Coordinates of C-alpha atoms in Angstrom, one line a residue:
M1375 CA 1.6 114.5 74.2
K1376 CA 0.8 117.5 76.7
R1377 CA 3.4 119.6 74.8
I1378 CA 1.7 119.0 71.5
R1379 CA -1.6 119.9 73.0
R1380 CA -0.3 122.9 74.9
F1381 CA 1.4 124.1 71.6
F1382 CA -2.1 123.7 69.7
E1383 CA -3.8 125.5 72.3
Q1384 CA -1.2 128.4 72.7
N1385 CA -1.6 128.7 68.7
T1386 CA -5.0 128.0 67.7
Y1387 CA -5.5 131.6 66.0
P1388 CA -2.6 131.5 63.8
L1389 CA -3.1 127.9 62.8
L1390 CA -6.6 128.7 61.8
G1391 CA -5.3 131.5 60.1
A1392 CA -2.9 129.4 58.2
I1393 CA -5.4 126.8 57.2
F1394 CA -7.4 129.9 56.0
V1395 CA -4.6 131.3 53.7
L1396 CA -3.8 127.5 52.3
A1397 CA -7.7 127.1 51.4
L1398 CA -8.1 130.4 50.1
F1399 CA -4.8 130.4 47.9
S1400 CA -5.1 126.8 46.9
Y1401 CA -8.6 127.9 45.2
I1402 CA -7.6 131.1 43.6
T1403 CA -4.3 129.4 42.4
V1404 CA -6.3 126.5 40.6
K1405 CA -8.5 128.8 39.0
T1406 CA -6.3 130.7 37.4
P1407 CA -4.5 129.6 34.3
L1408 CA -1.1 130.4 32.6
A1409 CA -1.0 133.9 31.4
G1410 CA 1.6 136.5 29.8
D1411 CA 5.2 135.5 30.4
D1412 CA 3.9 132.1 31.6
W1413 CA 3.3 130.9 28.1
G1414 CA 6.9 131.6 26.9
Y1415 CA 8.5 130.1 29.8
C1416 CA 6.2 126.9 29.5
L1417 CA 7.0 126.6 25.7
N1418 CA 10.8 127.2 26.6
G1419 CA 10.7 124.4 29.6
Q1420 CA 9.0 122.0 27.1
S1421 CA 11.5 122.3 24.4
G1422 CA 14.8 122.7 26.3
N1423 CA 16.9 121.6 29.1
P1424 CA 16.1 124.1 32.1
I1425 CA 19.6 124.2 33.1
E1426 CA 20.9 125.1 30.0
L1427 CA 18.2 127.6 29.2
T1428 CA 19.0 129.4 32.4
I1429 CA 22.6 129.7 31.4
A1430 CA 21.6 130.9 28.1
F1431 CA 19.2 133.5 29.9
Y1432 CA 22.2 134.6 32.2
N1433 CA 24.1 135.6 29.2
N1434 CA 21.6 137.2 27.2
W1435 CA 18.4 138.4 29.5
S1436 CA 18.6 138.0 33.3
G1437 CA 21.0 137.5 36.2
R1438 CA 18.1 135.9 38.2
I1439 CA 19.3 132.4 38.2
F1440 CA 17.0 131.0 40.3
S1441 CA 14.0 132.9 38.8
E1442 CA 14.7 131.7 35.4
F1443 CA 15.3 128.1 36.3
Y1444 CA 11.9 128.3 38.2
G1445 CA 10.2 129.5 35.2
F1446 CA 11.6 126.8 32.8
T1447 CA 10.8 124.0 35.4
V1448 CA 7.4 125.1 36.8
A1449 CA 5.6 126.9 34.1
C1450 CA 5.2 123.7 32.1
R1451 CA 4.1 121.8 35.4
K1452 CA 1.0 124.0 36.5
W1453 CA 0.0 121.3 39.0
L1454 CA 3.5 121.7 40.9
Y1455 CA 2.8 125.9 41.0
N1456 CA -0.5 124.8 42.2
V1457 CA 0.9 123.2 45.3
L1458 CA 3.8 125.6 45.9
N1459 CA 2.0 128.9 45.6
P1460 CA -0.7 128.1 48.5
L1461 CA 2.0 126.5 50.5
T1462 CA 4.3 129.5 50.2
F1463 CA 1.6 132.0 51.3
T1464 CA 1.2 130.0 54.2
L1465 CA 4.5 130.0 55.1
I1466 CA 4.5 133.7 54.7
F1467 CA 1.7 134.1 57.2
L1468 CA 3.3 131.9 59.8
F1469 CA 6.8 133.4 59.4
A1470 CA 5.2 136.9 59.6
Y1471 CA 3.3 136.2 62.7
R1472 CA 6.3 134.5 64.4
L1473 CA 8.5 137.7 63.7
G1474 CA 5.6 139.4 65.7
R1475 CA 6.2 137.2 68.8
I1476 CA 2.6 138.0 69.6
K1477 CA 1.8 137.7 73.4
K1478 CA -1.6 139.3 74.1
K1479 CA -3.6 139.9 71.1
K1480 CA -3.3 136.8 69.1
L1481 CA -6.8 136.9 67.4
S1482 CA -6.6 140.5 66.6
A1483 CA -3.1 140.0 65.1
V1484 CA -4.3 137.3 62.9
L1485 CA -7.4 139.3 61.7
L1486 CA -5.2 142.3 61.1
M1487 CA -2.7 140.2 59.0
L1488 CA -5.5 138.4 56.7
A1489 CA -7.4 141.9 56.3
V1490 CA -4.1 143.3 54.9
M1491 CA -3.1 140.3 53.0
L1492 CA -6.5 140.2 51.1
S1493 CA -6.8 144.1 50.8
V1494 CA -3.7 144.6 48.5
D1495 CA -3.8 146.7 45.3
D1496 CA -5.6 144.8 42.5
N1497 CA -2.5 144.9 40.2
L1498 CA -0.2 143.6 42.9
R1499 CA -2.6 140.6 43.6
M1500 CA -2.9 139.8 40.0
E1501 CA 0.6 140.0 39.6
T1502 CA 1.7 138.1 42.6
Y1503 CA -0.9 136.0 44.3
T1504 CA -1.6 134.1 41.2
W1505 CA 0.7 134.6 38.4
L1506 CA 2.9 131.5 38.1
M1507 CA 5.9 134.2 37.0
G1508 CA 4.9 136.5 39.6
Y1509 CA 6.0 133.7 42.2
T1510 CA 9.7 134.7 41.6
Y1511 CA 8.7 137.7 43.8
V1512 CA 6.8 135.7 46.3
L1513 CA 9.1 132.9 47.1
P1514 CA 12.3 135.3 48.1
L1515 CA 9.8 137.2 50.1
C1516 CA 9.1 133.9 52.0
L1517 CA 12.8 133.2 52.3
A1518 CA 13.4 136.8 53.8
L1519 CA 10.9 136.5 56.3
G1520 CA 12.5 133.0 57.2
Y1521 CA 15.7 134.5 57.7
L1522 CA 14.5 137.2 59.6
C1523 CA 12.8 134.6 61.9
I1524 CA 16.3 132.8 62.2
C1525 CA 18.0 136.2 63.2
D1526 CA 15.1 137.1 65.7
Q1527 CA 15.8 133.7 67.4
M1528 CA 19.8 134.5 67.4
F1529 CA 19.2 137.8 69.1
K1530 CA 16.6 136.6 71.7
S1531 CA 17.7 133.4 72.6
D1532 CA 21.0 131.8 73.8
I1533 CA 21.8 129.1 71.1
M1534 CA 24.0 126.3 71.8
S1535 CA 27.0 126.4 69.3
G1536 CA 26.2 123.3 67.3
R1537 CA 22.4 124.9 66.9
I1538 CA 23.8 128.3 65.7
K1539 CA 26.0 126.7 63.3
I1540 CA 23.5 124.9 61.6
L1541 CA 21.2 127.8 61.5
S1542 CA 24.2 130.1 60.2
V1543 CA 24.6 128.0 57.2
L1544 CA 20.7 127.8 56.4
S1545 CA 20.6 131.5 56.7
N1546 CA 23.5 131.9 54.1
L1547 CA 21.6 129.5 51.9
L1548 CA 18.5 131.7 52.3
L1549 CA 20.4 134.7 51.4
F1550 CA 22.1 133.3 48.3
I1551 CA 19.0 132.2 46.8
I1552 CA 17.4 135.6 47.5
G1553 CA 20.0 137.4 45.8
L1554 CA 19.6 135.4 42.6
M1555 CA 16.0 135.8 42.2
M1556 CA 15.0 139.5 42.9
E1557 CA 17.0 142.7 42.9
N1558 CA 14.9 144.8 45.1
I1559 CA 14.5 142.4 48.1
A1560 CA 18.3 141.3 47.7
A1561 CA 19.5 144.8 48.3
T1562 CA 17.2 145.1 50.9
M1563 CA 18.5 142.0 52.7
I1564 CA 22.0 143.4 52.5
V1565 CA 20.9 146.6 54.4
A1566 CA 19.0 144.2 56.8
V1567 CA 22.1 142.4 57.6
V1568 CA 24.2 145.8 57.9
F1569 CA 21.8 146.9 60.4
M1570 CA 21.7 144.0 62.5
L1571 CA 25.6 143.9 62.4
V1572 CA 25.5 147.4 64.1
Y1573 CA 22.8 146.3 66.7
A1574 CA 24.9 143.2 67.3
F1575 CA 27.9 145.0 68.1
F1576 CA 26.3 146.9 71.0
N1577 CA 24.0 144.0 72.2
K1578 CA 25.3 140.6 71.2
R1579 CA 28.7 140.4 69.7
R1580 CA 28.7 136.4 69.6
I1581 CA 26.6 136.4 66.9
I1582 CA 28.8 138.9 64.6
P1583 CA 30.7 136.3 62.9
Y1584 CA 27.7 134.5 61.7
L1585 CA 26.0 137.8 60.5
S1586 CA 29.3 138.9 58.8
L1587 CA 29.2 135.6 56.8
N1588 CA 25.6 136.6 56.1
L1589 CA 26.7 139.7 54.5
V1590 CA 29.1 138.0 52.5
F1591 CA 27.0 135.7 50.7
S1592 CA 24.2 138.3 50.4
I1593 CA 26.7 140.8 48.6
L1594 CA 28.2 138.0 46.4
S1595 CA 24.6 136.7 45.2
F1596 CA 23.4 140.2 44.4
A1597 CA 26.7 140.9 42.4
I1598 CA 26.4 137.7 40.4
C1599 CA 22.9 138.7 39.6
R1600 CA 23.3 142.3 38.7
L1601 CA 26.7 141.8 36.9
S1602 CA 25.4 139.1 34.7
P1603 CA 25.8 139.7 30.8
G1604 CA 22.4 139.3 30.2
A1605 CA 21.3 142.1 32.7
R1606 CA 23.8 144.4 31.0
I1607 CA 22.5 143.6 27.4
R1608 CA 18.9 144.2 28.5
M1609 CA 19.8 147.2 30.2
I1610 CA 21.4 148.8 26.9
R1611 CA 18.5 147.5 24.8
D1612 CA 15.4 148.2 26.6
S1613 CA 16.5 151.6 29.4
A1614 CA 19.5 153.2 27.5
E1615 CA 18.1 156.6 28.0
W1616 CA 17.2 155.9 31.6
A1617 CA 20.9 154.4 32.3
S1618 CA 22.5 157.6 30.6
Q1619 CA 20.7 159.9 33.3
S1620 CA 22.3 161.0 36.5
V1621 CA 21.6 159.7 40.0
F1622 CA 19.5 162.7 40.6
E1623 CA 17.6 162.4 37.5
K1624 CA 16.6 159.0 37.9
I1625 CA 15.0 159.6 41.6
A1626 CA 13.3 162.5 40.2
S1627 CA 11.9 160.8 37.5
A1628 CA 10.8 157.8 39.3
Y1629 CA 9.7 159.8 42.7
P1630 CA 5.9 160.2 41.6
N1631 CA 5.6 156.5 40.5
F1632 CA 7.1 155.5 43.6
L1633 CA 4.7 157.4 45.8
E1634 CA 1.7 156.0 43.9
M1635 CA 2.8 152.5 44.1
S1636 CA 4.1 152.6 47.4
F1637 CA 1.4 154.8 49.4
I1638 CA -1.7 155.6 47.3
K1639 CA -2.5 152.5 45.8
N1640 CA -1.9 150.5 48.9
N1641 CA -5.0 152.3 50.6
Y1642 CA -6.2 149.5 53.0
L1643 CA -2.5 148.8 54.0
I1644 CA -1.7 152.6 54.8
A1645 CA -5.2 153.0 56.3
I1646 CA -4.8 150.3 59.0
F1647 CA -1.1 151.0 59.7
S1648 CA -2.1 154.7 60.4
I1649 CA -5.1 153.6 62.7
V1650 CA -2.8 151.5 64.6
V1651 CA -0.1 153.9 65.1
V1652 CA -2.8 156.4 66.3
L1653 CA -3.9 153.9 69.0
L1654 CA -0.1 153.5 69.9
L1655 CA 0.2 156.8 70.6
W1656 CA -2.7 157.5 72.8
F1657 CA -3.0 153.9 74.5
S1658 CA 0.5 152.8 75.2
K1659 CA 1.9 153.1 78.6
H1660 CA 3.7 156.5 77.7
H1661 CA 1.8 159.4 77.8
K1662 CA 4.6 161.9 77.5
H1663 CA 4.8 164.9 74.7
P1664 CA 1.0 165.7 74.8
V1665 CA 1.0 168.3 71.9
L1666 CA 3.5 166.2 70.0
R1667 CA 1.2 163.2 70.2
V1668 CA -1.9 165.4 69.1
L1669 CA 0.2 166.6 66.0
L1670 CA 1.6 162.9 64.9
S1671 CA -2.1 161.8 65.2
L1672 CA -3.5 164.5 63.0
V1673 CA -0.5 163.5 60.3
M1674 CA -1.5 159.5 60.6
L1675 CA -4.9 160.4 60.2
A1676 CA -4.4 162.7 57.2
G1677 CA -2.8 159.5 56.0
V1678 CA -6.1 157.8 56.2
F1679 CA -7.7 160.5 54.4
T1680 CA -5.3 160.7 51.7
V1681 CA -5.5 157.2 50.7
F1682 CA -9.3 157.1 50.5
S1683 CA -10.0 160.5 49.0
F1684 CA -11.0 159.0 45.8
V1685 CA -14.3 157.9 47.4
L1686 CA -15.1 161.7 47.4
H1687 CA -15.2 161.5 43.6
L1688 CA -13.4 164.6 43.5
D1689 CA -10.2 165.2 41.4
L1690 CA -8.0 166.0 44.5
P1691 CA -4.2 166.2 44.4
T1692 CA -3.9 163.5 47.1
Q1693 CA -4.7 160.9 44.5
Y1694 CA -1.5 161.5 42.3
G1695 CA 2.0 160.8 43.0
N1696 CA 3.2 163.8 41.0
S1697 CA 1.1 166.3 42.6
I1698 CA 3.0 168.9 45.3
Y1699 CA 0.7 167.6 47.8
S1700 CA 2.0 164.0 47.8
M1701 CA 5.6 164.9 47.1
I1702 CA 5.5 166.9 50.5
F1703 CA 3.2 164.7 52.6
W1704 CA 4.5 161.2 52.3
P1705 CA 7.9 162.1 53.7
I1706 CA 6.4 163.9 56.6
Y1707 CA 4.1 160.8 57.2
I1708 CA 6.8 158.3 57.2
L1709 CA 9.1 160.6 59.5
S1710 CA 5.7 160.8 61.7
A1711 CA 5.3 157.2 61.7
F1712 CA 8.9 156.9 63.1
V1713 CA 8.7 159.3 65.9
S1714 CA 5.4 157.8 67.0
I1715 CA 7.0 154.5 67.4
F1716 CA 10.0 155.6 68.9
I1717 CA 8.2 157.7 71.5
S1718 CA 5.3 155.0 72.3
F1719 CA 7.4 151.9 72.8
D1720 CA 9.5 150.9 75.9
A1721 CA 13.2 151.3 74.8
N1722 CA 13.8 147.5 74.5
Y1723 CA 14.2 145.0 71.9
Y1724 CA 10.4 145.1 70.5
R1725 CA 10.7 148.8 69.9
D1726 CA 14.1 148.3 67.7
K1727 CA 12.6 145.5 65.9
T1728 CA 9.3 147.5 64.9
L1729 CA 11.7 150.5 63.9
F1730 CA 13.9 147.7 62.0
M1731 CA 11.0 146.2 60.1
L1732 CA 9.7 149.7 59.2
I1733 CA 13.1 150.7 57.7
L1734 CA 13.1 147.4 55.7
A1735 CA 9.6 148.1 54.2
G1736 CA 10.8 151.5 53.2
T1737 CA 14.0 150.2 51.8
S1738 CA 12.5 147.3 49.7
V1739 CA 10.5 150.3 47.6
L1740 CA 13.2 153.1 48.1
V1741 CA 15.6 150.8 46.1
M1742 CA 13.1 150.8 43.2
L1743 CA 14.2 154.6 42.8
M1744 CA 17.3 153.1 40.9
S1745 CA 15.1 150.7 38.8
P1746 CA 14.0 151.8 35.1
I1747 CA 10.8 149.6 35.9
Y1748 CA 8.6 150.0 38.9
G1749 CA 5.5 147.7 38.9
S1750 CA 2.8 147.4 41.3
R1751 CA 4.6 143.7 42.5
S1752 CA 7.7 145.4 43.5
A1753 CA 5.6 146.9 46.6
L1754 CA 5.0 143.1 47.6
Y1755 CA 7.8 143.5 50.3
L1756 CA 6.6 146.9 51.5
V1757 CA 3.2 145.1 52.3
Y1758 CA 4.4 142.2 54.3
F1759 CA 7.3 143.9 56.3
L1760 CA 4.5 146.3 57.3
I1761 CA 2.0 143.9 58.1
V1762 CA 4.8 142.6 60.9
V1763 CA 5.2 146.2 61.8
I1764 CA 1.5 146.5 62.2
I1765 CA 1.2 143.5 64.6
L1766 CA 4.0 144.7 66.6
I1767 CA 2.4 147.9 67.1
N1768 CA -1.0 146.4 68.1
D1769 CA 0.5 144.1 70.5
A1770 CA 2.3 147.2 72.5
F1771 CA -1.2 149.1 73.6
E1772 CA -3.9 148.1 75.6
L1773 CA -7.5 149.3 74.6
P1774 CA -10.2 150.4 77.4
R1775 CA -12.7 147.3 77.6
F1776 CA -15.6 149.0 76.2
V1777 CA -13.6 149.7 72.7
K1778 CA -11.1 146.9 72.5
Y1779 CA -13.3 144.6 70.3
V1780 CA -13.9 147.5 67.8
L1781 CA -10.6 146.9 65.7
P1782 CA -10.7 143.1 65.6
I1783 CA -14.6 143.6 64.4
L1784 CA -13.5 146.0 61.8
M1785 CA -11.0 143.7 60.6
L1786 CA -13.3 140.9 60.5
A1787 CA -15.6 142.9 58.4
I1788 CA -13.0 143.8 56.1
L1789 CA -11.7 140.1 55.9
F1790 CA -15.4 138.9 55.0
D1791 CA -15.8 141.5 52.4
R1792 CA -12.5 140.7 50.9
T1793 CA -13.0 137.0 51.2
N1794 CA -16.1 137.1 49.2
E1795 CA -14.7 139.4 46.4
Y1796 CA -12.0 136.8 45.8
L1797 CA -14.1 133.8 45.7
T1798 CA -16.6 135.6 43.4
K1799 CA -13.6 137.1 41.2
Y1800 CA -11.9 133.6 40.8
N1801 CA -15.4 131.6 40.2
L1802 CA -15.4 134.2 37.1
V1803 CA -12.1 133.3 36.1
G1804 CA -12.7 129.4 36.3
K1805 CA -15.8 130.1 34.0
A1806 CA -14.1 132.6 31.6
Q1807 CA -11.1 130.0 31.1
A1808 CA -13.5 127.3 30.6
E1809 CA -15.6 129.2 28.0
R1810 CA -12.0 130.4 26.4
L1811 CA -10.8 126.7 26.2
E1812 CA -14.0 125.8 24.2
I1813 CA -13.4 128.6 21.8
L1814 CA -9.9 127.8 21.3
Q1815 CA -10.9 124.3 20.6
Y1816 CA -13.1 125.3 18.1
Y1817 CA -10.3 127.3 16.1
R1818 CA -7.9 124.4 16.3
E1819 CA -10.8 122.1 14.5
H1820 CA -11.3 125.3 12.1
P1821 CA -8.1 126.4 10.3
E1822 CA -10.1 127.6 7.7
D1823 CA -11.5 130.7 9.9
E1824 CA -8.9 133.3 9.5
E1825 CA -9.4 135.4 12.4
A1826 CA -9.8 134.0 15.8
W1827 CA -11.9 136.0 18.3
I1828 CA -10.9 135.4 22.1
P1829 CA -13.1 137.0 24.8
R1830 CA -11.1 138.7 27.3
F1831 CA -11.3 137.9 31.1
P1832 CA -13.1 140.1 33.4
I1833 CA -11.2 143.1 34.4
Y1834 CA -8.8 143.0 37.3
T1835 CA -8.6 139.4 37.5
V1836 CA -5.7 137.9 35.7
H1837 CA -2.4 139.4 35.0
G1838 CA -1.5 139.3 31.3
A1839 CA -4.2 137.0 30.0
D1840 CA -5.3 139.3 27.3
V1841 CA -2.9 140.5 24.6
E1842 CA -2.6 144.3 23.3
I1843 CA -2.1 145.2 19.9
G1844 CA 1.4 145.7 19.2
D1845 CA 2.7 143.1 21.8
D1846 CA 4.0 140.9 19.0
Y1847 CA 5.9 138.3 21.5
H1848 CA 2.9 137.4 23.5
F1849 CA 0.7 137.0 20.5
E1850 CA 3.2 134.4 19.3
T1851 CA 3.5 132.5 22.4
F1852 CA -0.3 132.7 22.9
K1853 CA -0.8 131.0 19.5
E1854 CA 1.9 128.4 20.2
Y1855 CA 1.0 127.7 23.7
Y1856 CA -2.9 127.0 22.7
Q1857 CA -1.9 125.6 19.2
I1858 CA -4.2 127.5 17.2
P1859 CA -3.6 127.7 13.5
Q1860 CA -4.7 131.4 13.0
S1861 CA -1.8 133.7 12.2
P1862 CA -0.9 135.9 15.2
D1863 CA -2.3 139.2 13.6
K1864 CA -5.6 137.8 13.1
I1865 CA -6.0 137.1 17.0
I1866 CA -8.4 139.5 18.6
F1867 CA -9.1 139.9 22.2
Y1868 CA -12.4 141.5 22.7
Y1869 CA -14.7 142.5 25.4
K1870 CA -18.1 140.7 25.7
E1871 CA -21.4 142.7 25.8
T1872 CA -22.7 142.5 29.5
D1873 CA -26.3 143.6 30.5

């Protein structure tokens, strides 16, 4: 009983944070209807066997076996997604906090994490936080953080042989599932295992056999996914021109979009990261390299200006990924972040872990330079790996007493503002969906009406809920999902007039 009481006393703030995440994500998940690709997966799941459909898609569409199986199984059971999504984000929060191994600033760490979580780019939020098929990006993130927690335990503790074997089996399973769900995080985990193998060679050789097996499973599942007949067919059909380009041509064409999706659109993430790095430079125990600290601080503060330059309402090159400024500045920014951490931490496991997580954050988006499609949702892993980096850095310096509460108060203000925005937006989503269902019921009862006029959802609320002209597939699935008799080419999504 004493141990339980002590556990809750020591983990009050992260547990309160987890409860907050569970409650908020439950609310926004329940309020959001199926949309876009969800309709097609739901219809397929209702009419066919999920296993047979998954095999068919592996041969004709995608090698993401577990992602496809999830879609066919869960899309027609929205109640299950309503349970899974909040629980998964709660686990993501707890795993990320656990990776930080916070010793001192527990409240500050929780506020930083929550502020960043709720300040993501609108498109990333819509494509992952509440989109049922976007969960295929979320679950691999949860599994990846869980795997890293296992490895963290292996490196930090002397684990008994029986327990380490259990953890090894679990870690192989996690990596295998990740590899068959999403390619960019699968490739990132291969890089992660390779780095850990090298680190283990110099620091903890007894876990090398377990990590070696991890590498085999991660490469195997990634290969099964990438070499699927469906993936090859889809590449030839949809991205033949991109596939014909050289490696350098692919990177050059994707680089501007990579900068926008990774840095410019993730303004709160980059700003908060920049601030904690500057604080680390000036308030860590190390006070060497004064000129270098000034230069690095200027670069990091320039990052804050760059991502928030849009508030000046000026057409500045900082706002575009294809500008010369962006192409030159952001590599300098990342190099400065690495140097800042290296010179400001003690040479110990925590410094190495912070640099390692920063490498993983970068790898998760760098691999997208070799993909023909780079959407906002692909930056999800960057956001959460950087969250771990942020709380690790935050715990590595001590501010003077008269300013130590400034950062938590700032994060609390951001958290309050973003929470209010989430509640407002998804309250509107719930009302808009209720109105839409009434209108759709009318059209089902009046097949004589040739045209169906469907009001759009409020902007930046639901991904794929409104269908654009020319998107024949989603017009068809929308009509079939809601069982309206009107022809797809007579369904019109329109903006309601507002006062």
